[in-house]
């Protein structure tokens, strides 16, 4: 996967996942959600990984959801152009939290600066 809003580094058995939108204080987007889910699965399946550390680039861990979309920010069906069954819907933070939960490696969050709303809900339980 070509990473656009996150970074992944493996060194000495530690997988470092970095939210990488420092100019937006790492505000959470659907792209970031997909990348994080992918990276947690990748770390879980890689036998070289002994632990995972999640952090944010710049001066914030995560400022919450990226609200630049205005009124349609939370309208997933409109954004993705399809109908979504509410009974099967889990929000972006919930999807990332589930990926963290399913990861069999220890996950630590190196939180610094703001960690707002989704910035807290996607951290390890």
Short mmCIF file of N, CA and C in Angstrom, two decimals:
data_model
loop_
_atom_site.label_atom_id
_atom_site.label_comp_id
_atom_site.label_asym_id
_atom_site.label_seq_id
_atom_site.Cartn_x
_atom_site.Cartn_y
_atom_site.Cartn_z
N UNK A 1 0.85 -1.18 0.00
CA UNK A 1 0.00 0.00 0.00
C UNK A 1 0.89 1.24 0.00
N UNK A 2 0.56 2.18 -0.85
CA UNK A 2 1.27 3.45 -0.92
C UNK A 2 0.73 4.36 0.19
N UNK A 3 1.57 4.64 1.19
CA UNK A 3 1.14 5.43 2.34
C UNK A 3 1.18 6.92 2.03
N UNK A 4 0.07 7.59 2.29
CA UNK A 4 -0.04 9.03 2.03
C UNK A 4 -0.13 9.85 3.31
N UNK A 5 -0.73 9.28 4.36
CA UNK A 5 -0.97 10.05 5.58
C UNK A 5 -0.42 9.38 6.83
N UNK A 6 0.31 8.30 6.63
CA UNK A 6 0.97 7.61 7.74
C UNK A 6 2.36 7.20 7.28
N UNK A 7 3.18 6.82 8.25
CA UNK A 7 4.50 6.27 7.95
C UNK A 7 4.66 4.99 8.75
N UNK A 8 5.46 4.06 8.22
CA UNK A 8 5.71 2.79 8.89
C UNK A 8 7.20 2.52 8.85
N UNK A 9 7.73 2.17 10.00
CA UNK A 9 9.15 1.87 10.10
C UNK A 9 9.31 0.67 11.03
N UNK A 10 10.16 -0.27 10.66
CA UNK A 10 10.46 -1.42 11.50
C UNK A 10 11.93 -1.39 11.85
N UNK A 11 12.22 -1.33 13.14
CA UNK A 11 13.61 -1.29 13.59
C UNK A 11 13.72 -2.05 14.91
N UNK A 12 14.64 -2.99 14.96
CA UNK A 12 14.90 -3.77 16.18
C UNK A 12 13.63 -4.41 16.74
N UNK A 13 12.77 -4.90 15.87
CA UNK A 13 11.56 -5.59 16.30
C UNK A 13 10.41 -4.68 16.68
N UNK A 14 10.61 -3.37 16.59
CA UNK A 14 9.57 -2.40 16.94
C UNK A 14 9.00 -1.79 15.67
N UNK A 15 7.70 -1.96 15.46
CA UNK A 15 7.03 -1.33 14.33
C UNK A 15 6.55 0.03 14.80
N UNK A 16 7.00 1.08 14.14
CA UNK A 16 6.58 2.44 14.46
C UNK A 16 5.57 2.88 13.40
N UNK A 17 4.36 3.18 13.86
CA UNK A 17 3.32 3.72 12.98
C UNK A 17 3.15 5.19 13.36
N UNK A 18 3.36 6.07 12.38
CA UNK A 18 3.29 7.50 12.65
C UNK A 18 2.18 8.14 11.82
N UNK A 19 1.26 8.84 12.49
CA UNK A 19 0.28 9.66 11.78
C UNK A 19 1.07 10.81 11.17
N UNK A 20 0.90 11.06 9.88
CA UNK A 20 1.78 12.00 9.20
C UNK A 20 1.03 13.10 8.44
N UNK A 21 0.32 13.91 9.19
CA UNK A 21 -0.30 15.13 8.65
C UNK A 21 0.00 16.26 9.64
N UNK A 22 1.27 16.54 9.90
CA UNK A 22 1.61 17.49 10.97
C UNK A 22 1.04 18.88 10.76
N UNK A 23 0.90 19.34 9.53
CA UNK A 23 0.35 20.67 9.29
C UNK A 23 -1.13 20.77 9.67
N UNK A 24 -1.80 19.61 9.73
CA UNK A 24 -3.21 19.56 10.15
C UNK A 24 -3.34 18.93 11.53
N UNK A 25 -2.24 18.91 12.28
CA UNK A 25 -2.18 18.28 13.61
C UNK A 25 -2.65 16.83 13.56
N UNK A 26 -2.34 16.16 12.45
CA UNK A 26 -2.68 14.75 12.24
C UNK A 26 -4.17 14.48 12.33
N UNK A 27 -4.97 15.43 11.85
CA UNK A 27 -6.42 15.24 11.84
C UNK A 27 -6.77 13.98 11.05
N UNK A 28 -7.69 13.20 11.59
CA UNK A 28 -8.05 11.88 11.09
C UNK A 28 -8.93 11.97 9.85
N UNK A 29 -8.59 11.18 8.83
CA UNK A 29 -9.34 11.14 7.57
C UNK A 29 -9.66 9.69 7.20
N UNK A 30 -10.55 9.48 6.24
CA UNK A 30 -10.81 8.12 5.76
C UNK A 30 -9.55 7.46 5.18
N UNK A 31 -8.70 8.23 4.53
CA UNK A 31 -7.44 7.67 4.01
C UNK A 31 -6.58 7.18 5.16
N UNK A 32 -6.46 7.98 6.21
CA UNK A 32 -5.68 7.58 7.38
C UNK A 32 -6.26 6.33 8.01
N UNK A 33 -7.59 6.25 8.09
CA UNK A 33 -8.25 5.06 8.65
C UNK A 33 -7.83 3.81 7.90
N UNK A 34 -7.92 3.84 6.57
CA UNK A 34 -7.56 2.67 5.77
C UNK A 34 -6.09 2.30 5.93
N UNK A 35 -5.23 3.31 5.96
CA UNK A 35 -3.79 3.05 6.13
C UNK A 35 -3.51 2.43 7.49
N UNK A 36 -4.13 2.96 8.55
CA UNK A 36 -3.89 2.42 9.89
C UNK A 36 -4.37 0.97 10.00
N UNK A 37 -5.54 0.68 9.48
CA UNK A 37 -6.04 -0.69 9.52
C UNK A 37 -5.07 -1.62 8.79
N UNK A 38 -4.62 -1.20 7.62
CA UNK A 38 -3.65 -1.99 6.85
C UNK A 38 -2.36 -2.19 7.64
N UNK A 39 -1.85 -1.13 8.26
CA UNK A 39 -0.57 -1.22 8.97
C UNK A 39 -0.66 -2.10 10.21
N UNK A 40 -1.77 -2.05 10.94
CA UNK A 40 -1.92 -2.94 12.09
C UNK A 40 -2.00 -4.40 11.66
N UNK A 41 -2.67 -4.67 10.56
CA UNK A 41 -2.72 -6.05 10.04
C UNK A 41 -1.33 -6.50 9.60
N UNK A 42 -0.62 -5.60 8.92
CA UNK A 42 0.73 -5.93 8.46
C UNK A 42 1.65 -6.23 9.64
N UNK A 43 1.62 -5.40 10.66
CA UNK A 43 2.45 -5.61 11.84
C UNK A 43 2.08 -6.92 12.54
N UNK A 44 0.80 -7.22 12.61
CA UNK A 44 0.33 -8.44 13.25
C UNK A 44 0.85 -9.68 12.54
N UNK A 45 0.92 -9.63 11.22
CA UNK A 45 1.32 -10.80 10.43
C UNK A 45 2.82 -10.94 10.26
N UNK A 46 3.58 -9.92 10.61
CA UNK A 46 5.03 -9.92 10.42
C UNK A 46 5.72 -10.49 11.67
N UNK A 47 6.35 -11.65 11.52
CA UNK A 47 7.01 -12.30 12.65
C UNK A 47 8.20 -11.51 13.19
N UNK A 48 8.71 -10.57 12.44
CA UNK A 48 9.83 -9.74 12.92
C UNK A 48 9.36 -8.70 13.93
N UNK A 49 8.07 -8.39 13.93
CA UNK A 49 7.52 -7.36 14.82
C UNK A 49 7.24 -7.97 16.19
N UNK A 50 7.84 -7.37 17.22
CA UNK A 50 7.60 -7.80 18.60
C UNK A 50 6.65 -6.87 19.33
N UNK A 51 6.58 -5.60 18.89
CA UNK A 51 5.68 -4.62 19.50
C UNK A 51 5.41 -3.51 18.48
N UNK A 52 4.32 -2.79 18.71
CA UNK A 52 3.92 -1.69 17.82
C UNK A 52 3.82 -0.41 18.66
N UNK A 53 4.39 0.67 18.15
CA UNK A 53 4.27 1.98 18.78
C UNK A 53 3.57 2.90 17.79
N UNK A 54 2.53 3.60 18.25
CA UNK A 54 1.80 4.55 17.41
C UNK A 54 2.07 5.95 17.95
N UNK A 55 2.40 6.87 17.05
CA UNK A 55 2.64 8.25 17.45
C UNK A 55 2.20 9.19 16.33
N UNK A 56 2.35 10.46 16.56
CA UNK A 56 2.00 11.45 15.56
C UNK A 56 3.19 12.31 15.21
N UNK A 57 3.30 12.71 13.96
CA UNK A 57 4.36 13.61 13.52
C UNK A 57 4.03 15.03 13.98
N UNK A 58 5.05 15.81 14.24
CA UNK A 58 4.83 17.20 14.62
C UNK A 58 4.45 17.36 16.07
N UNK A 59 3.68 18.41 16.36
CA UNK A 59 3.41 18.79 17.74
C UNK A 59 2.13 18.20 18.33
N UNK A 60 1.45 17.32 17.61
CA UNK A 60 0.21 16.74 18.12
C UNK A 60 0.13 15.26 17.78
N UNK A 61 -0.54 14.52 18.65
CA UNK A 61 -0.82 13.13 18.33
C UNK A 61 -1.92 13.08 17.28
N UNK A 62 -3.08 13.65 17.59
CA UNK A 62 -4.20 13.68 16.64
C UNK A 62 -5.24 14.69 17.11
N UNK A 63 -5.55 15.65 16.27
CA UNK A 63 -6.49 16.72 16.61
C UNK A 63 -7.95 16.32 16.43
N UNK A 64 -8.22 15.04 16.20
CA UNK A 64 -9.59 14.59 15.98
C UNK A 64 -9.88 14.47 14.50
N UNK A 65 -11.14 14.39 14.16
CA UNK A 65 -11.54 14.23 12.76
C UNK A 65 -11.21 15.48 11.95
N UNK A 66 -10.81 15.27 10.72
CA UNK A 66 -10.57 16.39 9.80
C UNK A 66 -11.94 16.94 9.38
N UNK A 67 -12.23 18.14 9.80
CA UNK A 67 -13.54 18.76 9.55
C UNK A 67 -13.55 19.62 8.30
N UNK A 68 -12.52 19.54 7.48
CA UNK A 68 -12.44 20.40 6.30
C UNK A 68 -13.53 20.09 5.28
N UNK A 69 -14.17 18.93 5.40
CA UNK A 69 -15.26 18.57 4.49
C UNK A 69 -16.57 19.27 4.81
N UNK A 70 -16.58 20.05 5.88
CA UNK A 70 -17.79 20.78 6.26
C UNK A 70 -18.90 19.85 6.69
N UNK A 71 -20.12 20.14 6.26
CA UNK A 71 -21.29 19.39 6.67
C UNK A 71 -21.30 17.94 6.24
N UNK A 72 -20.51 17.59 5.24
CA UNK A 72 -20.49 16.19 4.77
C UNK A 72 -19.36 15.38 5.41
N UNK A 73 -18.65 15.96 6.36
CA UNK A 73 -17.52 15.27 6.99
C UNK A 73 -17.89 13.88 7.47
N UNK A 74 -19.05 13.74 8.10
CA UNK A 74 -19.42 12.46 8.69
C UNK A 74 -20.44 11.69 7.85
N UNK A 75 -20.68 12.11 6.63
CA UNK A 75 -21.62 11.43 5.74
C UNK A 75 -20.86 10.43 4.89
N UNK A 76 -20.63 9.27 5.45
CA UNK A 76 -19.84 8.24 4.78
C UNK A 76 -20.49 7.77 3.49
N UNK A 77 -21.80 7.60 3.50
CA UNK A 77 -22.50 7.13 2.29
C UNK A 77 -22.31 8.10 1.14
N UNK A 78 -22.42 9.39 1.42
CA UNK A 78 -22.23 10.40 0.37
C UNK A 78 -20.78 10.40 -0.11
N UNK A 79 -19.85 10.33 0.82
CA UNK A 79 -18.43 10.38 0.48
C UNK A 79 -18.02 9.17 -0.37
N UNK A 80 -18.55 8.00 -0.02
CA UNK A 80 -18.16 6.78 -0.72
C UNK A 80 -19.12 6.42 -1.84
N UNK A 81 -20.19 7.20 -2.01
CA UNK A 81 -21.11 7.00 -3.11
C UNK A 81 -21.87 5.69 -3.06
N UNK A 82 -22.23 5.25 -1.85
CA UNK A 82 -22.99 4.00 -1.75
C UNK A 82 -23.86 4.03 -0.50
N UNK A 83 -24.81 3.10 -0.46
CA UNK A 83 -25.69 3.01 0.69
C UNK A 83 -25.02 2.15 1.76
N UNK A 84 -25.16 2.57 3.00
CA UNK A 84 -24.55 1.84 4.10
C UNK A 84 -25.65 1.43 5.08
N UNK A 85 -25.66 0.17 5.45
CA UNK A 85 -26.61 -0.32 6.43
C UNK A 85 -26.16 0.14 7.81
N UNK A 86 -27.02 0.85 8.51
CA UNK A 86 -26.64 1.37 9.82
C UNK A 86 -26.32 0.25 10.80
N UNK A 87 -26.97 -0.89 10.69
CA UNK A 87 -26.73 -1.98 11.62
C UNK A 87 -25.33 -2.56 11.49
N UNK A 88 -24.69 -2.36 10.35
CA UNK A 88 -23.35 -2.92 10.16
C UNK A 88 -22.26 -1.85 10.19
N UNK A 89 -22.66 -0.62 10.47
CA UNK A 89 -21.71 0.49 10.41
C UNK A 89 -20.93 0.63 11.71
N UNK A 90 -19.66 0.82 11.57
CA UNK A 90 -18.78 1.16 12.69
C UNK A 90 -18.01 2.38 12.25
N UNK A 91 -17.94 3.42 13.07
CA UNK A 91 -17.26 4.64 12.66
C UNK A 91 -15.76 4.40 12.48
N UNK A 92 -15.08 5.38 11.88
CA UNK A 92 -13.66 5.22 11.57
C UNK A 92 -12.80 4.92 12.78
N UNK A 93 -13.05 5.62 13.88
CA UNK A 93 -12.29 5.36 15.11
C UNK A 93 -12.54 3.95 15.62
N UNK A 94 -13.79 3.50 15.51
CA UNK A 94 -14.13 2.14 15.93
C UNK A 94 -13.45 1.09 15.07
N UNK A 95 -13.34 1.36 13.77
CA UNK A 95 -12.67 0.42 12.87
C UNK A 95 -11.18 0.32 13.22
N UNK A 96 -10.55 1.46 13.51
CA UNK A 96 -9.14 1.43 13.89
C UNK A 96 -8.97 0.76 15.24
N UNK A 97 -9.85 1.06 16.20
CA UNK A 97 -9.78 0.41 17.51
C UNK A 97 -9.89 -1.10 17.38
N UNK A 98 -10.76 -1.56 16.50
CA UNK A 98 -10.91 -2.99 16.28
C UNK A 98 -9.64 -3.59 15.69
N UNK A 99 -8.97 -2.88 14.78
CA UNK A 99 -7.70 -3.35 14.22
C UNK A 99 -6.63 -3.43 15.30
N UNK A 100 -6.61 -2.46 16.22
CA UNK A 100 -5.67 -2.49 17.34
C UNK A 100 -5.98 -3.69 18.22
N UNK A 101 -7.25 -3.90 18.52
CA UNK A 101 -7.67 -5.01 19.37
C UNK A 101 -7.29 -6.36 18.76
N UNK A 102 -7.43 -6.49 17.45
CA UNK A 102 -7.14 -7.76 16.77
C UNK A 102 -5.64 -8.02 16.63
N UNK A 103 -4.83 -6.98 16.74
CA UNK A 103 -3.38 -7.14 16.62
C UNK A 103 -2.86 -7.91 17.83
N UNK A 104 -2.17 -9.01 17.58
CA UNK A 104 -1.68 -9.86 18.66
C UNK A 104 -0.37 -9.38 19.27
N UNK A 105 0.18 -8.32 18.73
CA UNK A 105 1.41 -7.74 19.26
C UNK A 105 1.05 -6.66 20.28
N UNK A 106 1.90 -6.45 21.29
CA UNK A 106 1.64 -5.33 22.21
C UNK A 106 1.64 -4.01 21.44
N UNK A 107 0.66 -3.15 21.72
CA UNK A 107 0.54 -1.85 21.05
C UNK A 107 0.63 -0.76 22.11
N UNK A 108 1.54 0.17 21.90
CA UNK A 108 1.71 1.31 22.79
C UNK A 108 1.44 2.58 22.01
N UNK A 109 0.85 3.56 22.67
CA UNK A 109 0.62 4.86 22.03
C UNK A 109 1.55 5.88 22.68
N UNK A 110 2.39 6.51 21.88
CA UNK A 110 3.28 7.58 22.35
C UNK A 110 2.57 8.89 22.07
N UNK A 111 1.69 9.27 23.00
CA UNK A 111 0.83 10.44 22.82
C UNK A 111 1.56 11.69 23.30
N UNK A 112 1.54 12.71 22.46
CA UNK A 112 2.11 14.01 22.82
C UNK A 112 1.21 15.09 22.24
N UNK A 113 1.09 16.19 22.94
CA UNK A 113 0.22 17.26 22.45
C UNK A 113 -1.23 16.83 22.42
N UNK A 114 -2.04 17.49 21.61
CA UNK A 114 -3.47 17.18 21.55
C UNK A 114 -3.75 15.74 21.10
N UNK A 115 -4.71 15.12 21.76
CA UNK A 115 -5.25 13.81 21.37
C UNK A 115 -6.76 13.94 21.58
N UNK A 116 -7.44 14.43 20.57
CA UNK A 116 -8.84 14.84 20.71
C UNK A 116 -9.79 13.83 20.07
N UNK A 117 -10.87 13.54 20.72
CA UNK A 117 -11.95 12.66 20.29
C UNK A 117 -11.41 11.39 19.65
N UNK A 118 -11.37 11.31 18.33
CA UNK A 118 -10.92 10.09 17.67
C UNK A 118 -9.45 9.82 17.98
N UNK A 119 -8.70 10.86 18.30
CA UNK A 119 -7.31 10.69 18.72
C UNK A 119 -7.18 9.89 19.99
N UNK A 120 -8.24 9.85 20.80
CA UNK A 120 -8.26 9.02 22.00
C UNK A 120 -8.94 7.68 21.75
N UNK A 121 -10.02 7.66 20.97
CA UNK A 121 -10.76 6.41 20.80
C UNK A 121 -10.00 5.39 19.98
N UNK A 122 -9.04 5.82 19.15
CA UNK A 122 -8.30 4.84 18.36
C UNK A 122 -7.05 4.35 19.08
N UNK A 123 -6.80 4.81 20.31
CA UNK A 123 -5.63 4.36 21.04
C UNK A 123 -5.91 2.99 21.66
N UNK A 124 -4.86 2.28 22.05
CA UNK A 124 -5.06 0.94 22.60
C UNK A 124 -6.00 0.95 23.81
N UNK A 125 -6.87 -0.08 23.89
CA UNK A 125 -7.81 -0.16 25.02
C UNK A 125 -7.09 -0.42 26.33
#
